JSON list of C-alpha atoms in Angstrom, two decimals:
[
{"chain": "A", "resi": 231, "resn": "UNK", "atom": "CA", "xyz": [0.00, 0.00, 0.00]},
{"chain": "A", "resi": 232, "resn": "UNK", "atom": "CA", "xyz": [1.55, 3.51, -1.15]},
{"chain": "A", "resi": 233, "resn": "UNK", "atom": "CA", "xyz": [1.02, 5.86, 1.65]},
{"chain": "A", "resi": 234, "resn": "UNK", "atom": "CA", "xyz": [1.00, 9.56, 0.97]},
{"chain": "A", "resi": 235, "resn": "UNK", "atom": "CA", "xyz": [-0.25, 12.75, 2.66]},
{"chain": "A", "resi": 236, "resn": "UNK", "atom": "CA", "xyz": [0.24, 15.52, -0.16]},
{"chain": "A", "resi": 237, "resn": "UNK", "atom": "CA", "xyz": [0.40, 14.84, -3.69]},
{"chain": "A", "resi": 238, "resn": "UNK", "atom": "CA", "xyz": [0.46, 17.06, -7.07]},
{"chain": "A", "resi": 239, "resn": "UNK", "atom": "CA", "xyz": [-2.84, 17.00, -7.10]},
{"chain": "A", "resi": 240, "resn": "UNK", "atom": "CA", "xyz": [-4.04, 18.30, -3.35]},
{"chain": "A", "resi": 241, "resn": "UNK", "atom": "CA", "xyz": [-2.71, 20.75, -0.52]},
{"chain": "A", "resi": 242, "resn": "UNK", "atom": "CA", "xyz": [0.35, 20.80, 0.81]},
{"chain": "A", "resi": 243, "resn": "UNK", "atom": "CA", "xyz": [0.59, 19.02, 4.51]},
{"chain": "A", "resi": 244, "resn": "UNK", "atom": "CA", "xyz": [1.51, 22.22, 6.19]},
{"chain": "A", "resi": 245, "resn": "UNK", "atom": "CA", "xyz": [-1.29, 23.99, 4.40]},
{"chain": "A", "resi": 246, "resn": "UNK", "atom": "CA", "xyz": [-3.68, 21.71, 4.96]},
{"chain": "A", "resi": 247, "resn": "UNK", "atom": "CA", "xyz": [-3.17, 21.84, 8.82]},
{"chain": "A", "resi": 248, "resn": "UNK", "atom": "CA", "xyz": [-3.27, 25.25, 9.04]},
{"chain": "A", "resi": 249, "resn": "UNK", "atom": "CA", "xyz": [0.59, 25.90, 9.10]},
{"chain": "A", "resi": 250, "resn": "UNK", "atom": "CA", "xyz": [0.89, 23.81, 12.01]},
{"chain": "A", "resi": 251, "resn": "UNK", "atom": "CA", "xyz": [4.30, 22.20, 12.22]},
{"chain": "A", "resi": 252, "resn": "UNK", "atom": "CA", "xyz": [3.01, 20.22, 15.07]},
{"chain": "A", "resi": 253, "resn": "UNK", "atom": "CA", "xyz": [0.19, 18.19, 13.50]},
{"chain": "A", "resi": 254, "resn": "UNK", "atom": "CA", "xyz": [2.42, 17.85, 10.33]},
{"chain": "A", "resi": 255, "resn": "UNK", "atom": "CA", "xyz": [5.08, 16.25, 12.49]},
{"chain": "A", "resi": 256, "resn": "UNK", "atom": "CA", "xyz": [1.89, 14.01, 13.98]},
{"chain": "A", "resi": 257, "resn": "UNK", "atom": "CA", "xyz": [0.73, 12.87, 10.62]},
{"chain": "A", "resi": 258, "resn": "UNK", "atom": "CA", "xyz": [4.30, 11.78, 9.68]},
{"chain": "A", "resi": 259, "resn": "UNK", "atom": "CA", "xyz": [4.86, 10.01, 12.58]},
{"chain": "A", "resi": 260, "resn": "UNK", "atom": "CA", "xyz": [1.29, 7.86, 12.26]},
{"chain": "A", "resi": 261, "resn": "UNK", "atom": "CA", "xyz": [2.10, 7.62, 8.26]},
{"chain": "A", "resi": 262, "resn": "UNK", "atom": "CA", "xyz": [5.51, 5.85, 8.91]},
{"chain": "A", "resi": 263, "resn": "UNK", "atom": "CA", "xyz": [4.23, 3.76, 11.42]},
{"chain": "A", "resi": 264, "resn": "UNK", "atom": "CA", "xyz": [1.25, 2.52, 9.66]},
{"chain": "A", "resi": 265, "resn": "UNK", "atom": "CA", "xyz": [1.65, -0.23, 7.25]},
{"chain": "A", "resi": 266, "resn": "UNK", "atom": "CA", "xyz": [2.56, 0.31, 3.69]},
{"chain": "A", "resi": 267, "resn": "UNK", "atom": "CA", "xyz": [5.18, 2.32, 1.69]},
{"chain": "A", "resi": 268, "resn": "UNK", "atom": "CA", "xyz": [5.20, 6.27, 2.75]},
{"chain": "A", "resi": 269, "resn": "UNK", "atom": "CA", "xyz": [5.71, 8.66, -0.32]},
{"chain": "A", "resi": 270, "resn": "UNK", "atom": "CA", "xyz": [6.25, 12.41, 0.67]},
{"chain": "A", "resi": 271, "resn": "UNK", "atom": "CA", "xyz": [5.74, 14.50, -1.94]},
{"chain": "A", "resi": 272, "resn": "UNK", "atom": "CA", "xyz": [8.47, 16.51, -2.91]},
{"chain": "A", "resi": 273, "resn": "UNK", "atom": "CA", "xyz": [9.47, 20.12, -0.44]},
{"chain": "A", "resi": 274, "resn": "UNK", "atom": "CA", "xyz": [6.67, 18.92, 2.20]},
{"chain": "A", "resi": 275, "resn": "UNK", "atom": "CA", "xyz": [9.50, 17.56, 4.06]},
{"chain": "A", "resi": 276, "resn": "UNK", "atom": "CA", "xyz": [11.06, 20.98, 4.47]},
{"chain": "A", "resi": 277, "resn": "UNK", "atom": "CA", "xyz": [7.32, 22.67, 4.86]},
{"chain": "A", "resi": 278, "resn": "UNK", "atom": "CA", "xyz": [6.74, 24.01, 1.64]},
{"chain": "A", "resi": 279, "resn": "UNK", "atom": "CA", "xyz": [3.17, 25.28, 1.64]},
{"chain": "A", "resi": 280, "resn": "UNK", "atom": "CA", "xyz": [0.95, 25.58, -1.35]},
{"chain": "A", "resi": 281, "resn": "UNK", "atom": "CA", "xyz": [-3.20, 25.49, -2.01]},
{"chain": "A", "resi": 282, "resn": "UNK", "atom": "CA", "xyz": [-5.20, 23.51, -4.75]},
{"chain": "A", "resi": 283, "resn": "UNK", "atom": "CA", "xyz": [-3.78, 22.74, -8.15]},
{"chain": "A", "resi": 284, "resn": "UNK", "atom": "CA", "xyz": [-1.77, 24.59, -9.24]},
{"chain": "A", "resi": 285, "resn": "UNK", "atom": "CA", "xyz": [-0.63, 26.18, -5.85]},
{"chain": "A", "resi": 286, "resn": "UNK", "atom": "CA", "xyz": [0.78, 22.70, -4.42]},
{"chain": "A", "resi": 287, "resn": "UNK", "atom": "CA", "xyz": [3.15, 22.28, -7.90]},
{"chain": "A", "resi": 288, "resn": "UNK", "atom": "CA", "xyz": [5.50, 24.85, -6.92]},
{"chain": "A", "resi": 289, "resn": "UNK", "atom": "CA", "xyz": [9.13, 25.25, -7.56]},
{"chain": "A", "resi": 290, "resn": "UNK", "atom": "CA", "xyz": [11.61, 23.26, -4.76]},
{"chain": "A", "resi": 291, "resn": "UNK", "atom": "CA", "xyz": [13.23, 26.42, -2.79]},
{"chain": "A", "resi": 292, "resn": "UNK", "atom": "CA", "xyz": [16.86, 25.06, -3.39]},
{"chain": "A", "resi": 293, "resn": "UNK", "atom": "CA", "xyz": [17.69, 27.89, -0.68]},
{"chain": "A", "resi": 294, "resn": "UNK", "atom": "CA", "xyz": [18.44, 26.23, 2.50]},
{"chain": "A", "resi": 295, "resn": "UNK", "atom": "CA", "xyz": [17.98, 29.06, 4.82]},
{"chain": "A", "resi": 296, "resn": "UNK", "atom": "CA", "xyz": [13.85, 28.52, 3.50]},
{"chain": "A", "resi": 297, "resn": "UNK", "atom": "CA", "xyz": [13.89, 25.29, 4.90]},
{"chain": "A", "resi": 298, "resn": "UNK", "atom": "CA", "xyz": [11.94, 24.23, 7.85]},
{"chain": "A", "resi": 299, "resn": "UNK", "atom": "CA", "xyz": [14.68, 22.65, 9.67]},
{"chain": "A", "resi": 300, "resn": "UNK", "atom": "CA", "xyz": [12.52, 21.02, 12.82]},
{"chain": "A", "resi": 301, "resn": "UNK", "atom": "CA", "xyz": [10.05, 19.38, 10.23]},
{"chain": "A", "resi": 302, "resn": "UNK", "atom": "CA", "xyz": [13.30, 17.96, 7.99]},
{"chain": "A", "resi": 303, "resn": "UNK", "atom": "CA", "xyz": [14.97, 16.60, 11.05]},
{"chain": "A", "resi": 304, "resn": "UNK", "atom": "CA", "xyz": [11.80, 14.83, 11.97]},
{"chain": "A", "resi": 305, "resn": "UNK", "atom": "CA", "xyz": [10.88, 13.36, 8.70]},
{"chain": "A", "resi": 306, "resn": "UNK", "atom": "CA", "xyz": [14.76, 12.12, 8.80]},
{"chain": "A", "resi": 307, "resn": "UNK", "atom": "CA", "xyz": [14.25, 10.31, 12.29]},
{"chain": "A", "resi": 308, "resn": "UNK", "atom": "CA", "xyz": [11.28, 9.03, 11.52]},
{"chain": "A", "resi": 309, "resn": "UNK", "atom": "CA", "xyz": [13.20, 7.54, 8.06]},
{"chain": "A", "resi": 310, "resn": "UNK", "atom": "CA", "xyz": [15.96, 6.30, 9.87]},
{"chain": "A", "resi": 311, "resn": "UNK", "atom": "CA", "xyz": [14.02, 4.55, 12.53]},
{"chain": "A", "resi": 312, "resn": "UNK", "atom": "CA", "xyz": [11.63, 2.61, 10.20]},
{"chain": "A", "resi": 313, "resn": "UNK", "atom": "CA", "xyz": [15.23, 1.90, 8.36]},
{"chain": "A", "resi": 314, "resn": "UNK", "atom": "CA", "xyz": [16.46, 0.70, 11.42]},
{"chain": "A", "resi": 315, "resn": "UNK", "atom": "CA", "xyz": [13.33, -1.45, 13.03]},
{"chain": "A", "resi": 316, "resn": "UNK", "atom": "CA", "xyz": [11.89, -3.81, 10.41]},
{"chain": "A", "resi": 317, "resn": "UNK", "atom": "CA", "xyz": [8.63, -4.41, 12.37]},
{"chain": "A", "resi": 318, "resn": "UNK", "atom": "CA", "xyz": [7.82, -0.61, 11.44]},
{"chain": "A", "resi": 319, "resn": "UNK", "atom": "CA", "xyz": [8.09, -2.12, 7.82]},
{"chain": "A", "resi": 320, "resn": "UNK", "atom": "CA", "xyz": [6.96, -5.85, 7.79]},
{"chain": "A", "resi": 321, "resn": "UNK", "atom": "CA", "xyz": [5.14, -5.77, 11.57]},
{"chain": "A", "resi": 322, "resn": "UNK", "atom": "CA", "xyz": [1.93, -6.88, 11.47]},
{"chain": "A", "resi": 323, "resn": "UNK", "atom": "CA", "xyz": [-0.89, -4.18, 12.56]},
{"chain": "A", "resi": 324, "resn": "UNK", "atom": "CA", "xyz": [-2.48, -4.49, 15.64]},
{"chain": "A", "resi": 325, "resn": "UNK", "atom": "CA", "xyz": [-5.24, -2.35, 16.81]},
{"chain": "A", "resi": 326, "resn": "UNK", "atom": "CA", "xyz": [-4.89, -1.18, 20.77]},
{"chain": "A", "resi": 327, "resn": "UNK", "atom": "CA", "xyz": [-7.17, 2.24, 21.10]},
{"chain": "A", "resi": 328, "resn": "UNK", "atom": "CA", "xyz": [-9.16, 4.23, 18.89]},
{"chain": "A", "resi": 329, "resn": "UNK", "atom": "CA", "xyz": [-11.48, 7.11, 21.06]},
{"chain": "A", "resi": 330, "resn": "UNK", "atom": "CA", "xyz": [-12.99, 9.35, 18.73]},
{"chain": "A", "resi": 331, "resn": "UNK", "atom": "CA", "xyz": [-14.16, 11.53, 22.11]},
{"chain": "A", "resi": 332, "resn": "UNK", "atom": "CA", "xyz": [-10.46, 12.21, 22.71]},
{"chain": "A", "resi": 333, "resn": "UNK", "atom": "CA", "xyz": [-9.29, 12.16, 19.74]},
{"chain": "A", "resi": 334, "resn": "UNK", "atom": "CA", "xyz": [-5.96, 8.95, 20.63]},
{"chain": "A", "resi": 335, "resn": "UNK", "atom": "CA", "xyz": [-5.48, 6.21, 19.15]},
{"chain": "A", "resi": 336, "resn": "UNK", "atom": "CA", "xyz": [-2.64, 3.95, 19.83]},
{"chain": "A", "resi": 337, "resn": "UNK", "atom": "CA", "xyz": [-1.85, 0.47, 17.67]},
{"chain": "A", "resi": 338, "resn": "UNK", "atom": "CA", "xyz": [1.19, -1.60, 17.72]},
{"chain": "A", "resi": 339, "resn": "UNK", "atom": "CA", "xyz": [3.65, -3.34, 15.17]},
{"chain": "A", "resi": 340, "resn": "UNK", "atom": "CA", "xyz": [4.40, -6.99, 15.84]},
{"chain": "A", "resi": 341, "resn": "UNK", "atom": "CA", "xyz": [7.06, -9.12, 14.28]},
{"chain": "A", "resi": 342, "resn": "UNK", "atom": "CA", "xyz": [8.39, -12.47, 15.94]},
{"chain": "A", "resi": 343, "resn": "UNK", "atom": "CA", "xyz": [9.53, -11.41, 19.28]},
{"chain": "A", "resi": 344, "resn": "UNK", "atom": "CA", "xyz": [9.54, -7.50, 18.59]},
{"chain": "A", "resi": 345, "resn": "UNK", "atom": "CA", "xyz": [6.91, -4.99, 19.23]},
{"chain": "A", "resi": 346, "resn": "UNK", "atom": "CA", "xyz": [6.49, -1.08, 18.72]},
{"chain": "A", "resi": 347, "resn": "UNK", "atom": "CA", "xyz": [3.52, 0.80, 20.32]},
{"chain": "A", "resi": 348, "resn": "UNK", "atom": "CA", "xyz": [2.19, 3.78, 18.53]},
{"chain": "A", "resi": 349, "resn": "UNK", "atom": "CA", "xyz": [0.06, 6.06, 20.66]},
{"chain": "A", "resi": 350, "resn": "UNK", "atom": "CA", "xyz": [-1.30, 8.99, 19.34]},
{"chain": "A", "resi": 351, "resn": "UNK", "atom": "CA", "xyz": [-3.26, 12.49, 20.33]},
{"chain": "A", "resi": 352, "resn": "UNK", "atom": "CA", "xyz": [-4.70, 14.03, 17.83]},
{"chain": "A", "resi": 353, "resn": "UNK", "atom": "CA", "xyz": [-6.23, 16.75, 19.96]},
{"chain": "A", "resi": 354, "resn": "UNK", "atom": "CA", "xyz": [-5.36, 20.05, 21.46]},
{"chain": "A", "resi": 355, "resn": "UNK", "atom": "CA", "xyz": [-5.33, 18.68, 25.04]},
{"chain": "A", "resi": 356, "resn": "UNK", "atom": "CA", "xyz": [-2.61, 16.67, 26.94]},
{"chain": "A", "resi": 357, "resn": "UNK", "atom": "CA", "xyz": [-3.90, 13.25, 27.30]},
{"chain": "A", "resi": 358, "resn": "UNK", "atom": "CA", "xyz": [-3.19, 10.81, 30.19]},
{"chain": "A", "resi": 359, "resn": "UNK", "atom": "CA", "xyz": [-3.36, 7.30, 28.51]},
{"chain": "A", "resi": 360, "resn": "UNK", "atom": "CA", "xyz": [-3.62, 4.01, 30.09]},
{"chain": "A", "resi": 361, "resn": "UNK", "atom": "CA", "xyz": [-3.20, 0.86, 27.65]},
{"chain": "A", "resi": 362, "resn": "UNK", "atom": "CA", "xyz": [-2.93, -2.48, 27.74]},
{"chain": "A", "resi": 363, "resn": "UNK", "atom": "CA", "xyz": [0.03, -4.20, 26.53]},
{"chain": "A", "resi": 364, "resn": "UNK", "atom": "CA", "xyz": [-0.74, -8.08, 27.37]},
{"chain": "A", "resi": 365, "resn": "UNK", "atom": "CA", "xyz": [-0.75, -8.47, 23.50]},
{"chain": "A", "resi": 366, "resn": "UNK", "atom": "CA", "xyz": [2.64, -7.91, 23.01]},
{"chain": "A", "resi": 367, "resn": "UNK", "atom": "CA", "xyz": [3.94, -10.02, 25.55]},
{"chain": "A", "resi": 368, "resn": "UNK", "atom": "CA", "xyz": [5.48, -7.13, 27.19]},
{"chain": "A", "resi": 369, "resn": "UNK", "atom": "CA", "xyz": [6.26, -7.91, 31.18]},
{"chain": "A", "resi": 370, "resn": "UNK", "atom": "CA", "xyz": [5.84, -6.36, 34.50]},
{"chain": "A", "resi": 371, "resn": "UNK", "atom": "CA", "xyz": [8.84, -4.10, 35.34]},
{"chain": "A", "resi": 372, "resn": "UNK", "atom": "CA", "xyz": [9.94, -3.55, 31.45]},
{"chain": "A", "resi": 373, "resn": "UNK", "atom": "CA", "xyz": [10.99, -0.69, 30.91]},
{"chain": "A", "resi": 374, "resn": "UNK", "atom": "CA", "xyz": [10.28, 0.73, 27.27]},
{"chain": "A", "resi": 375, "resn": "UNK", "atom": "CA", "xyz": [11.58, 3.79, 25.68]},
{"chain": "A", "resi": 376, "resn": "UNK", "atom": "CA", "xyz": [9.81, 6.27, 23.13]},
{"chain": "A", "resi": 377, "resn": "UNK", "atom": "CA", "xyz": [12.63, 5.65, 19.95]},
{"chain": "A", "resi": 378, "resn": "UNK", "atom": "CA", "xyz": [11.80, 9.32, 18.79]},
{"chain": "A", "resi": 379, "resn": "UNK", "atom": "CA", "xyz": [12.42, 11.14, 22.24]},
{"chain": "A", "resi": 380, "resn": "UNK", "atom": "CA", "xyz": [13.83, 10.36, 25.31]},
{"chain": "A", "resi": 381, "resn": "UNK", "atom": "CA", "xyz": [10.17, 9.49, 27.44]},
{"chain": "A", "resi": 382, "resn": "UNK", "atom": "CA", "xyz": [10.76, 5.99, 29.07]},
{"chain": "A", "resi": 383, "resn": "UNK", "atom": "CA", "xyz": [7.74, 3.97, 30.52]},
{"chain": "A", "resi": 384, "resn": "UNK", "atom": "CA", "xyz": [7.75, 0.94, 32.94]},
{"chain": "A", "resi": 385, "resn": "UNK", "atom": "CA", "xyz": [5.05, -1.69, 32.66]},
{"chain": "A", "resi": 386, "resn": "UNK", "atom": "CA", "xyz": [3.02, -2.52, 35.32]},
{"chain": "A", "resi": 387, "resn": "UNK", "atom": "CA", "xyz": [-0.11, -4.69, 35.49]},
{"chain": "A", "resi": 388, "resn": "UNK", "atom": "CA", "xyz": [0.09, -5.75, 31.92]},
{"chain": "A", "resi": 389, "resn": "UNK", "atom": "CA", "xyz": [-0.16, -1.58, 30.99]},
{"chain": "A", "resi": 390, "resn": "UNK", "atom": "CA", "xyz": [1.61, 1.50, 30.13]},
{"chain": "A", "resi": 391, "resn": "UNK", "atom": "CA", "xyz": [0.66, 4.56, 31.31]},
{"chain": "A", "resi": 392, "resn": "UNK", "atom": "CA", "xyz": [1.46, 7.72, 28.63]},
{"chain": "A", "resi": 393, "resn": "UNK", "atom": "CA", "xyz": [1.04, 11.07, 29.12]},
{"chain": "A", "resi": 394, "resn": "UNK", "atom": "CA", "xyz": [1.37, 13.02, 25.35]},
{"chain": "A", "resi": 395, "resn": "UNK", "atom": "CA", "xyz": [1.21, 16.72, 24.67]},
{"chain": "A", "resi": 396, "resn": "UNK", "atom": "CA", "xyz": [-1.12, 17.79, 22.02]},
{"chain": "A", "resi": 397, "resn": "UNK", "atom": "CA", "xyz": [-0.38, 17.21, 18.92]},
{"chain": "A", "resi": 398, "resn": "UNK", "atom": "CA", "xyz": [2.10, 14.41, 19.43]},
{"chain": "A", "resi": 399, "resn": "UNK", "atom": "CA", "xyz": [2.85, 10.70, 19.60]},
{"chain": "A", "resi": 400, "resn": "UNK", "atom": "CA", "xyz": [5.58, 7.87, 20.91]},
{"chain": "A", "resi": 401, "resn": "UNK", "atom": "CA", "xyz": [6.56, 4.87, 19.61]},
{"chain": "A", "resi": 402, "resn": "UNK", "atom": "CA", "xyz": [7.52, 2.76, 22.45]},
{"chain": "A", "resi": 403, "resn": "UNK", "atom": "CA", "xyz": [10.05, -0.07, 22.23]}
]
């Protein structure tokens, strides 16, 4: 499955969500998590902004000093990572949390023995998030870390408790 968020044909990410660098970082970080083969179209890595056709077709700033910096190092961690972990590429999906009142959702990557956990808040309000994590055969006292920041969790009671800003994610390992 090809997995884009922009194309030639539709808004740029950043325009789209309102010049947000936030929620464009959010929607990366679900989009290489998810299953399938991410595609960025070309300058949305470095926030290049742009309407409807023919305002999303515009010319790559070769400039460097125009580039969005924060959003290229992210899209670059979030490359290297799912380079790194082949359950981010192969895993198979497995659905944990989806609450459309609160706007998280949180699913995990499994492959033989390996597991990520991708929690997500989608909403302008820091969550508190309790999830179960009996599924991935993840023990009491385990300690797992967030591989694109430096949060840790421990598990207790076959959970993990999160707490996210909004507008953000983990992928625990």
């Amino acid at each position: 499955m090809y997995l884009l968020l922009g194309s030639h044909d539709t808004e740029r990410i950043l325009t789209k969500l309102e010049n947000d660098i936030q929620k464009v970082k959010l929607a990366y970080l679900v989009q290489f998590a998810y299953p399938g083969a991410p595609a960025i179209y070309y300058g949305d890595e470095i926030g290049m902004v742009g309407g409807k056709d023919p305002d999303c077709r515009g010319a790559f700033p070769w400039d460097t000093t125009l580039w969005n910096q924060e959003l290229r190092q992210w899209v670059k961690a979030l490359v290297s990572a799912r380079k790194q972990f082949a359950v981010l590429r192969r895993g198979t999906y497995l659905p944990i949390l989806g609450d459309d009142h609160d706007r998280c959702f949180a699913f995990a990557r499994i492959l033989a023995d390996e597991a990520i956990l991708v929690i997500i808040n989608a909403s302008p309000n820091r969550r508190q998030l309790r999830l179960p994590v009996s599924a991935l055969n993840w023990s009491d006292e385990r300690i797992v870390r967030n591989l694109l920041g430096k949060e840790e969790c421990i598990i207790s009671a076959s959970t993990v408790d999160v707490q996210l800003p909004a507008w953000s994610g983990v992928w625990l390992h």
